[in-house]
CSV table of C-alpha atoms in Angstrom, one decimal:
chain,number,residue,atom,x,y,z
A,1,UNK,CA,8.4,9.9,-83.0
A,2,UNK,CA,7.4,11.5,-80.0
A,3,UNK,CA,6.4,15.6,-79.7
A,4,UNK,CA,7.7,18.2,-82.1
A,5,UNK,CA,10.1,20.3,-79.2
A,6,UNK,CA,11.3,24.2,-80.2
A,7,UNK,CA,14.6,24.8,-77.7
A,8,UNK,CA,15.2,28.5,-77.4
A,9,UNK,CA,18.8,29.0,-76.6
A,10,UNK,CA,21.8,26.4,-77.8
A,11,UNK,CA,24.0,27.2,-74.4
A,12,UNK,CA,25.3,24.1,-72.3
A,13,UNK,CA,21.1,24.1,-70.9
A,14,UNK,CA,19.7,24.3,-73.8
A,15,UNK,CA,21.6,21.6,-75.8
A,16,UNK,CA,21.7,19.2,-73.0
A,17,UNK,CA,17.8,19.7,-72.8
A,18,UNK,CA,17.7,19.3,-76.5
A,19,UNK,CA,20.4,16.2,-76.6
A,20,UNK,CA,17.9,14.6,-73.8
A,21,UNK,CA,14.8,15.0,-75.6
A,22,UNK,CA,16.0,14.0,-78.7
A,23,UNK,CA,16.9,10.6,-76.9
A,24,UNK,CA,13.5,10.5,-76.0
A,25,UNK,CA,12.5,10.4,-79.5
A,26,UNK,CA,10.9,13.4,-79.5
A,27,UNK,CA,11.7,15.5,-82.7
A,28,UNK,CA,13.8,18.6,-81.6
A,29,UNK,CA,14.7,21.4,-83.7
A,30,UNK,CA,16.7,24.0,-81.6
A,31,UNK,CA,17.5,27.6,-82.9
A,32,UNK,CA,20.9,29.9,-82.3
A,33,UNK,CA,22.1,32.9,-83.6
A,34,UNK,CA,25.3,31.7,-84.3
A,35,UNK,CA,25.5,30.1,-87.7
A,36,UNK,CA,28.6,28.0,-86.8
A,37,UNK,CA,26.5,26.5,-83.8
A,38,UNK,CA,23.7,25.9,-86.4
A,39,UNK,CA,26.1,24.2,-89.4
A,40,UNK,CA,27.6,22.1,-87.1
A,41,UNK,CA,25.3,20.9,-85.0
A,42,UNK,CA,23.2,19.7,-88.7
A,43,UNK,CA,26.5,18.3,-90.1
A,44,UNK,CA,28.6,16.9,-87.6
A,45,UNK,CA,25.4,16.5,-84.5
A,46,UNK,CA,27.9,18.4,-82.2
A,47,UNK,CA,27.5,21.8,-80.8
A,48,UNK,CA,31.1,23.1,-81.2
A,49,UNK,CA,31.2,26.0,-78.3
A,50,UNK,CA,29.3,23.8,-75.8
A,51,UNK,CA,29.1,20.1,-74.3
A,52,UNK,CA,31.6,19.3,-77.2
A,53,UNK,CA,31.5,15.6,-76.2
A,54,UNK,CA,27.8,14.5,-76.4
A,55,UNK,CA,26.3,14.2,-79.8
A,56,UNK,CA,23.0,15.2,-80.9
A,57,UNK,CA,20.9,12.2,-82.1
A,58,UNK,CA,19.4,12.1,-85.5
A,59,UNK,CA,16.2,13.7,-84.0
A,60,UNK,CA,17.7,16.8,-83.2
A,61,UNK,CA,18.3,19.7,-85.9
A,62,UNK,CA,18.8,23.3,-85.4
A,63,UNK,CA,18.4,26.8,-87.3
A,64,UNK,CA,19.5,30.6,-87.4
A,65,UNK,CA,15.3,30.9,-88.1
A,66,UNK,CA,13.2,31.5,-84.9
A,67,UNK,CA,10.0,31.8,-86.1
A,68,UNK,CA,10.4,28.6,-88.2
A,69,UNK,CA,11.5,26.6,-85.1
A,70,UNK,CA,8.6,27.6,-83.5
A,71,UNK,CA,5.9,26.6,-86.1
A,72,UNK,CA,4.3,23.2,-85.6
A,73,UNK,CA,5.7,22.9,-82.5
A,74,UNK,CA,3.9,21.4,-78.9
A,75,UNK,CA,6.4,22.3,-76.6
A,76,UNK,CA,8.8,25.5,-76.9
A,77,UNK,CA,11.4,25.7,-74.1
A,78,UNK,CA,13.2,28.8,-73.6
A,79,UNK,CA,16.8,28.1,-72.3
A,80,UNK,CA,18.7,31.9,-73.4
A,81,UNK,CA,19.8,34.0,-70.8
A,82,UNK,CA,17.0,36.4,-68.8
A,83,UNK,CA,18.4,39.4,-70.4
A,84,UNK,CA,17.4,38.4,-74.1
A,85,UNK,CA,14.2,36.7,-73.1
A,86,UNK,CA,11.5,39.6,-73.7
A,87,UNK,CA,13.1,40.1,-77.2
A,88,UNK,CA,13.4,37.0,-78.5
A,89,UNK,CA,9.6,36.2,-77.4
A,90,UNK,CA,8.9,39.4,-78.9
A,91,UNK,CA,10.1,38.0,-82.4
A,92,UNK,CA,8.6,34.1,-81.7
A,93,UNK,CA,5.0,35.7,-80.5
A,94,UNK,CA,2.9,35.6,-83.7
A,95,UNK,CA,4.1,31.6,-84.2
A,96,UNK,CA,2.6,31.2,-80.4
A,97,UNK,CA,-0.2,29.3,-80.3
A,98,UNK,CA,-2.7,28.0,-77.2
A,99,UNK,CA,-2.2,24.7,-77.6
A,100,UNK,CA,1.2,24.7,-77.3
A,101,UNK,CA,3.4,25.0,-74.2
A,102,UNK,CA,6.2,27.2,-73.0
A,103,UNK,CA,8.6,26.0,-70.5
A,104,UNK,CA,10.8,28.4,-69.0
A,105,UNK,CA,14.7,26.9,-68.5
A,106,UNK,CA,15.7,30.1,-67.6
A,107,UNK,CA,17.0,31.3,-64.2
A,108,UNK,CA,16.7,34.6,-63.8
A,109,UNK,CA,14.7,38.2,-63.5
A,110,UNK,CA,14.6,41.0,-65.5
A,111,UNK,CA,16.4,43.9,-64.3
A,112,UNK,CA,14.4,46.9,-66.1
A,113,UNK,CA,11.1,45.2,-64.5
A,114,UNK,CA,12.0,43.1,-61.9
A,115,UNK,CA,9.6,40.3,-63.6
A,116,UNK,CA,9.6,37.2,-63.4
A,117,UNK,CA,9.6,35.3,-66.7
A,118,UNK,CA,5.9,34.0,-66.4
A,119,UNK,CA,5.5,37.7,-65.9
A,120,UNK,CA,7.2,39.0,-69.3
A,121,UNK,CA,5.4,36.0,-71.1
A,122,UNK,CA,2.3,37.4,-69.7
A,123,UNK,CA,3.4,41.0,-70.7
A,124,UNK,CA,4.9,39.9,-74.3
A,125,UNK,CA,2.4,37.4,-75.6
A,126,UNK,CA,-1.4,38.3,-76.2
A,127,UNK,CA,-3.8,36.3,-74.1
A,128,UNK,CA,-5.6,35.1,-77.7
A,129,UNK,CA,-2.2,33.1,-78.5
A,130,UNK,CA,-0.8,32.9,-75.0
A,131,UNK,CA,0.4,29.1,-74.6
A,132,UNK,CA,0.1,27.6,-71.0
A,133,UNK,CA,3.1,28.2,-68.8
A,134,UNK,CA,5.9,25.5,-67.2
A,135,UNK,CA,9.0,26.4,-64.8
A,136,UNK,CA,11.6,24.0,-65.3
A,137,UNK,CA,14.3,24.4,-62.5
A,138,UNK,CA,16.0,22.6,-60.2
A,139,UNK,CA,19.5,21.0,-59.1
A,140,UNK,CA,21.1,20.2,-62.6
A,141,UNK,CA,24.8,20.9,-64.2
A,142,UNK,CA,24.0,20.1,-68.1
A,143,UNK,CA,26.9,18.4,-68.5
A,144,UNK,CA,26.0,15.9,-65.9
A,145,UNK,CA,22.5,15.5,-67.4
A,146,UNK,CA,24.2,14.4,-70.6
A,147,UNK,CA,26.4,11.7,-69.3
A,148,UNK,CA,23.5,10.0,-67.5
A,149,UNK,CA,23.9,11.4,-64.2
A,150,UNK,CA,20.8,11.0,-62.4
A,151,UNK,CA,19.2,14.4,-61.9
A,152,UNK,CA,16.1,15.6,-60.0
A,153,UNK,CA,14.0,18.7,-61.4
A,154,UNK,CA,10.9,20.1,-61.1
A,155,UNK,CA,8.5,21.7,-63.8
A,156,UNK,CA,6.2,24.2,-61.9
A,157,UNK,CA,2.5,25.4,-63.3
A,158,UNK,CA,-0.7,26.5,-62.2
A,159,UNK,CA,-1.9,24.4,-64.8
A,160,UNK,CA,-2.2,20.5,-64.0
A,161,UNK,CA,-1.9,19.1,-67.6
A,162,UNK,CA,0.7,21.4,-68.9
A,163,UNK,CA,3.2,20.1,-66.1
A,164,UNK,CA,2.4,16.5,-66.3
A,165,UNK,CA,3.0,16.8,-69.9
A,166,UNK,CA,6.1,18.2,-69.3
A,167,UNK,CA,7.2,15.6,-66.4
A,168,UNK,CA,5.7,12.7,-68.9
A,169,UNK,CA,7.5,13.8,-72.5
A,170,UNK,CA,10.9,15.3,-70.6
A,171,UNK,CA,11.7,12.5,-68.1
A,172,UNK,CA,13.9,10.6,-69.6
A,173,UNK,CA,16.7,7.6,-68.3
A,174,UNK,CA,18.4,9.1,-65.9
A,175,UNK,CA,16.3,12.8,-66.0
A,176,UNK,CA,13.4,12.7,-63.2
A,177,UNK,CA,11.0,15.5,-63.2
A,178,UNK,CA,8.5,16.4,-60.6
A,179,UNK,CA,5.2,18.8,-60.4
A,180,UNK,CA,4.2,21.8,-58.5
A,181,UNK,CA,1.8,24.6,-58.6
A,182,UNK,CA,4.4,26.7,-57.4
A,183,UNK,CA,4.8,28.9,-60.3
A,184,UNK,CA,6.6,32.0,-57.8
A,185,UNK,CA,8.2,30.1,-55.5
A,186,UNK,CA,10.3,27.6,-58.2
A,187,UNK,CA,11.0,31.1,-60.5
A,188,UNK,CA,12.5,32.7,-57.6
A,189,UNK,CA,14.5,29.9,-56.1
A,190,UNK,CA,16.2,29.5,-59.3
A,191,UNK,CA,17.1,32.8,-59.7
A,192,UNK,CA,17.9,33.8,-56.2
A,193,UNK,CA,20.5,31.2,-55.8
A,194,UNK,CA,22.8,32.0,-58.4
A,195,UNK,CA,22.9,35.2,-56.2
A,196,UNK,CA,24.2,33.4,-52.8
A,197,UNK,CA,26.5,31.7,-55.7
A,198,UNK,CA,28.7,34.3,-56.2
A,199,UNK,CA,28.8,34.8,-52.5
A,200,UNK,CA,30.0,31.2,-51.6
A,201,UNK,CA,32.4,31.6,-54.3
A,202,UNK,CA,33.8,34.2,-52.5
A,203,UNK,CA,34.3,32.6,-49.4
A,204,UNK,CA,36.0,29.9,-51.2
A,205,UNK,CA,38.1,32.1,-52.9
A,206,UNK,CA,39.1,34.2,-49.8
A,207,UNK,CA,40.2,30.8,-48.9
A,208,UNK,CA,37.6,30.1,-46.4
A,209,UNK,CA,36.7,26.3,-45.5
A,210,UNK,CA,33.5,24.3,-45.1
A,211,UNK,CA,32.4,26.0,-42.1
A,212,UNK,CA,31.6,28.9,-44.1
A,213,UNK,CA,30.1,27.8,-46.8
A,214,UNK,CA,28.0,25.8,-44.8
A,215,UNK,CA,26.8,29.1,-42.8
A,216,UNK,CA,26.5,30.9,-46.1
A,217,UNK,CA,24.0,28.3,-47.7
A,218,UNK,CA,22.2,28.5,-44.8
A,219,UNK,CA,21.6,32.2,-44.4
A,220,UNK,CA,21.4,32.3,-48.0
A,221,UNK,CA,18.2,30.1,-47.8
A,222,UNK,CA,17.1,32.4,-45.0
A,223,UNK,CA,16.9,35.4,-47.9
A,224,UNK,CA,15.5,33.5,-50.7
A,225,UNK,CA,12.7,32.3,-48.8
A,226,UNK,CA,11.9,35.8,-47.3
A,227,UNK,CA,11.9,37.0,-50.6
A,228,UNK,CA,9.9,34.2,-51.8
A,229,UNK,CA,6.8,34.1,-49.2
A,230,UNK,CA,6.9,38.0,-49.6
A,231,UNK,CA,6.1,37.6,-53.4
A,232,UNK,CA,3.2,34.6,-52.7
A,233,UNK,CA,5.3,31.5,-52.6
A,234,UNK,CA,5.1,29.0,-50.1
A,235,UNK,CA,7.7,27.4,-48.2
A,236,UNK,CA,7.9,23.8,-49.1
A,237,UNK,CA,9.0,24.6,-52.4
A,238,UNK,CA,12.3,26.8,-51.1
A,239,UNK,CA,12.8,23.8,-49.0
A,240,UNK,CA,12.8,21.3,-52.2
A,241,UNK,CA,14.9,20.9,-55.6
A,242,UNK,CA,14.0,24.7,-57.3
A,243,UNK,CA,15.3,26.2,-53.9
A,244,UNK,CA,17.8,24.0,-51.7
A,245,UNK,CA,18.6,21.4,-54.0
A,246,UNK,CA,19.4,24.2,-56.8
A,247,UNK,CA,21.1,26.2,-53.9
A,248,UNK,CA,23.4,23.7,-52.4
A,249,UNK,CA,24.4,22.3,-56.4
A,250,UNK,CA,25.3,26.1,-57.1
A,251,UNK,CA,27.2,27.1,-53.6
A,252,UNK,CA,29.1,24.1,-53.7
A,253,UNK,CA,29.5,22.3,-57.5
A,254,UNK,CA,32.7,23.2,-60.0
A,255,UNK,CA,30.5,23.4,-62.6
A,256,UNK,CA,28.9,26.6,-61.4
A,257,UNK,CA,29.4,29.3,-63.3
A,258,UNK,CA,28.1,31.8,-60.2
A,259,UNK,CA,30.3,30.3,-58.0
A,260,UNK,CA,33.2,30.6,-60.6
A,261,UNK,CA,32.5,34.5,-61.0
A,262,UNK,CA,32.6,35.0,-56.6
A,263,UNK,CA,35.5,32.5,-56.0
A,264,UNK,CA,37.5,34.7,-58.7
A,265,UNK,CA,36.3,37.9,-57.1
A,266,UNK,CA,37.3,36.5,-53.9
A,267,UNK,CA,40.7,36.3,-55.0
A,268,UNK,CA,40.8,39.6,-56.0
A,269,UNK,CA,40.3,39.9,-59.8
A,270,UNK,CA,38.1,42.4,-61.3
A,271,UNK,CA,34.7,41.6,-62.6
A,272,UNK,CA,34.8,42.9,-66.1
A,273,UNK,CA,38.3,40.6,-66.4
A,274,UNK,CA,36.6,37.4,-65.2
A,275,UNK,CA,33.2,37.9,-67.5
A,276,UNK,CA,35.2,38.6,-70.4
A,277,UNK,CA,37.0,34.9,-70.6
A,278,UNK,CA,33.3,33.1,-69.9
A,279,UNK,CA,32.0,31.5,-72.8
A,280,UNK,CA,28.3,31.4,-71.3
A,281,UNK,CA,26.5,33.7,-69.1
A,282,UNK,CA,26.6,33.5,-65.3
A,283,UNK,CA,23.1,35.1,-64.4
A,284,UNK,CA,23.7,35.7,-60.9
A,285,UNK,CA,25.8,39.2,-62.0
A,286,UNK,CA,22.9,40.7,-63.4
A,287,UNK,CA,20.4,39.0,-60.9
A,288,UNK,CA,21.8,40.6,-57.9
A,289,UNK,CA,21.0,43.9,-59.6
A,290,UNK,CA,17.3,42.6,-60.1
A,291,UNK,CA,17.1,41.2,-56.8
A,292,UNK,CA,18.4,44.3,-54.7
A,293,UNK,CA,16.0,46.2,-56.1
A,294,UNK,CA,12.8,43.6,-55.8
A,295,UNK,CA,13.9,43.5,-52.2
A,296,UNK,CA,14.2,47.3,-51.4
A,297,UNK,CA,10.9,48.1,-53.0
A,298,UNK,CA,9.1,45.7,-50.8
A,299,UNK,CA,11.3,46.2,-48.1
A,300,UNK,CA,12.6,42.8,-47.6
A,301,UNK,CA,16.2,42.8,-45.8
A,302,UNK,CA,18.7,40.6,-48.0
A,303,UNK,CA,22.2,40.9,-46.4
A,304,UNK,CA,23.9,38.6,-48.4
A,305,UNK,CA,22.6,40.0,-51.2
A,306,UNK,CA,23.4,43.3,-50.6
A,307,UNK,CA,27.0,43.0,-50.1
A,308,UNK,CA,27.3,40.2,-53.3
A,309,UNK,CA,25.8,43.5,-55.3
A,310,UNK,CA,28.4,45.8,-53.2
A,311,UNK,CA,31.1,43.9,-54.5
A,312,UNK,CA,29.8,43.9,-57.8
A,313,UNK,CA,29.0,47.2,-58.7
A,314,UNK,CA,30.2,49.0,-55.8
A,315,UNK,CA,33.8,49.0,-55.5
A,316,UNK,CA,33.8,47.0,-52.6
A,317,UNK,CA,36.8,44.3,-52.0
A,318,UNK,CA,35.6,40.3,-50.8
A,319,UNK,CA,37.0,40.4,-47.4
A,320,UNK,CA,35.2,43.6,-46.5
A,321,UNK,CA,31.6,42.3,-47.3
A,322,UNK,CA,32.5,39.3,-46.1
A,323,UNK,CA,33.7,41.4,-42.7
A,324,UNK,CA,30.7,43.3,-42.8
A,325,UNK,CA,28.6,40.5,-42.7
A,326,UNK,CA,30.2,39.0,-39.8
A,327,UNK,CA,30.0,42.0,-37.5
A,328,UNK,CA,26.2,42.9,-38.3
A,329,UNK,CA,24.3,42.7,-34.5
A,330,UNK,CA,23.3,39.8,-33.0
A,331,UNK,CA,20.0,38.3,-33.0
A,332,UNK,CA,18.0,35.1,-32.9
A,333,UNK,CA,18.1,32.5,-35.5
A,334,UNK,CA,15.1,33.2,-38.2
A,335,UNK,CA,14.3,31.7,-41.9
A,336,UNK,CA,11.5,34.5,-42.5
């Protein structure tokens, strides 16, 4: 048996990552708050709301206890959405320990604080208990991870052993993990492009073709990595798998639930209407809130993202963002 593994979160992410370490012979316990999740997965090894087709190996058990998954273990990964990420490490922090490691599956920023998650760790967890930090993002649909689909991430930390430990214990088959020190940078590519998400899915869904999409990615990467170097990122890592690879998987893939949310939009439904039939959460609505503000407080421009959060919480139709965009004033071609 390999490392004890805590997963925050039993979502598609979070049951894929747990599925995949579990076939890694690590010994998984992962928690939810929903006691059906929890029976099921312990009696049947099946998660019955996500990735109904893969089965949880004999390593892998879950609870409706937090603080009990947490005990004992080496490596807690928190895979809930942003939203409920202060809270929950709010309840886990006196089972924290120093030797173990957090690693952050979460894409997305808090909207209250505009933080980053290394940053609400920071905030949540005293600096007596306060594990060593990983950011695990990167181009990968959870369903694909667990039907052996070979998949690239990253784990990001300013701490050498922490994210070699992660790339050693989580790699796995067809699951290949890479380093970097790039804490900001792999944060906010991961949240940012669920962001330009919703906006490729409203080109799609206004029934624009590649051309567009193609020109949205690529302004879209334009924004991220402004935003990005602003904050103390650097720009190698917007240009790997936490920022373009992530970015091009979300504009373009049917899995995406971002690029779900803007190709409905697009085609002229309401947002309230299109949340309300989504099992999981698509971060990307409440990003763009988080975003818009990090960017008008440091005075970044971030045109795409403006109009995504126009459309959003605004009133304002597809086509006329998408107009709007189109007519802004020439000028030369820039990524910063």
């Amino acid at each position: 048996m390999g490392r004890r593994v805590a997963i925050i979160g039993a979502g598609s992410w979070g049951s894929a990552l747990a599925i995949v370490a579990a076939r890694a012979d690590h010994d998984v316990q992962i928690w939810s708050r929903n006691t059906a999740v929890v029976d099921s997965i312990n009696s049947d090894h099946v998660n019955p709301i996500y990735l109904r087709d893969s089965r949880f190996a004999d390593g892998g058990r879950a609870t409706g206890d937090i603080v009990e998954v947490v005990n004992g273990a080496e490596l807690v990964i928190l895979a809930a959405p942003s939203h409920a990420t202060r809270g929950l490490l709010t309840i886990m922090a006196p089972a924290l320990q120093t030797e173990m490691i957090i690693v952050s599956a979460t894409k997305g920023i808090e909207i209250e604080t505009g933080k980053r998650i290394s940053q609400v760790v920071a905030e949540v967890v005293p600096v007596a208990t306060r594990p060593r930090f990983v950011c695990l993002s990167g181009p990968s649909f959870a369903k694909e991870v667990v039907e052996n689909h070979p998949t690239a991430v990253v784990a990001a930390s300013e701490d050498r052993d922490a994210r070699q430990i992660v790339q050693s214990e989580l790699s796995f088959d067809n699951l290949r993990i890479y380093t970097n020190d790039d804490v900001v940078g792999t944060e906010l590519g991961g949240s940012v492009k669920n962001v330009m998400a919703i906006a490729a899915g409203m080109v799609a869904g206004l029934g624009f073709g590649s051309n567009s999409v193609a020109a949205l990615i690529t302004r879209g990467l334009a924004e991220m990595t402004r935003l990005a170097l602003r904050e103390g990122a650097r720009q190698e890592t917007l240009m790997g798998l936490a920022g373009l690879g992530d970015l091009v998987l979300t504009c373009t893939g049917s899995l995406s639930r971002n690029r779900f949310v803007g190709q409905e939009l697009g085609k002229g439904r309401r947002l309230n209407d299109i949340t309300a039939g989504m099992n999981e959460v698509a971060e990307g609505v409440r990003t763009t809130q988080a975003v818009k503000q990090l960017a008008d407080r440091i005075g970044i421009e971030m045109p795409i993202t403006n109009q995504v959060h126009a459309v959003l919480y605004e009133g304002k139709s597809a086509s006329e963002a998408a107009n709007e965009l189109m007519t802004r004033p020439l000028r030369e071609e820039s990524n910063q």
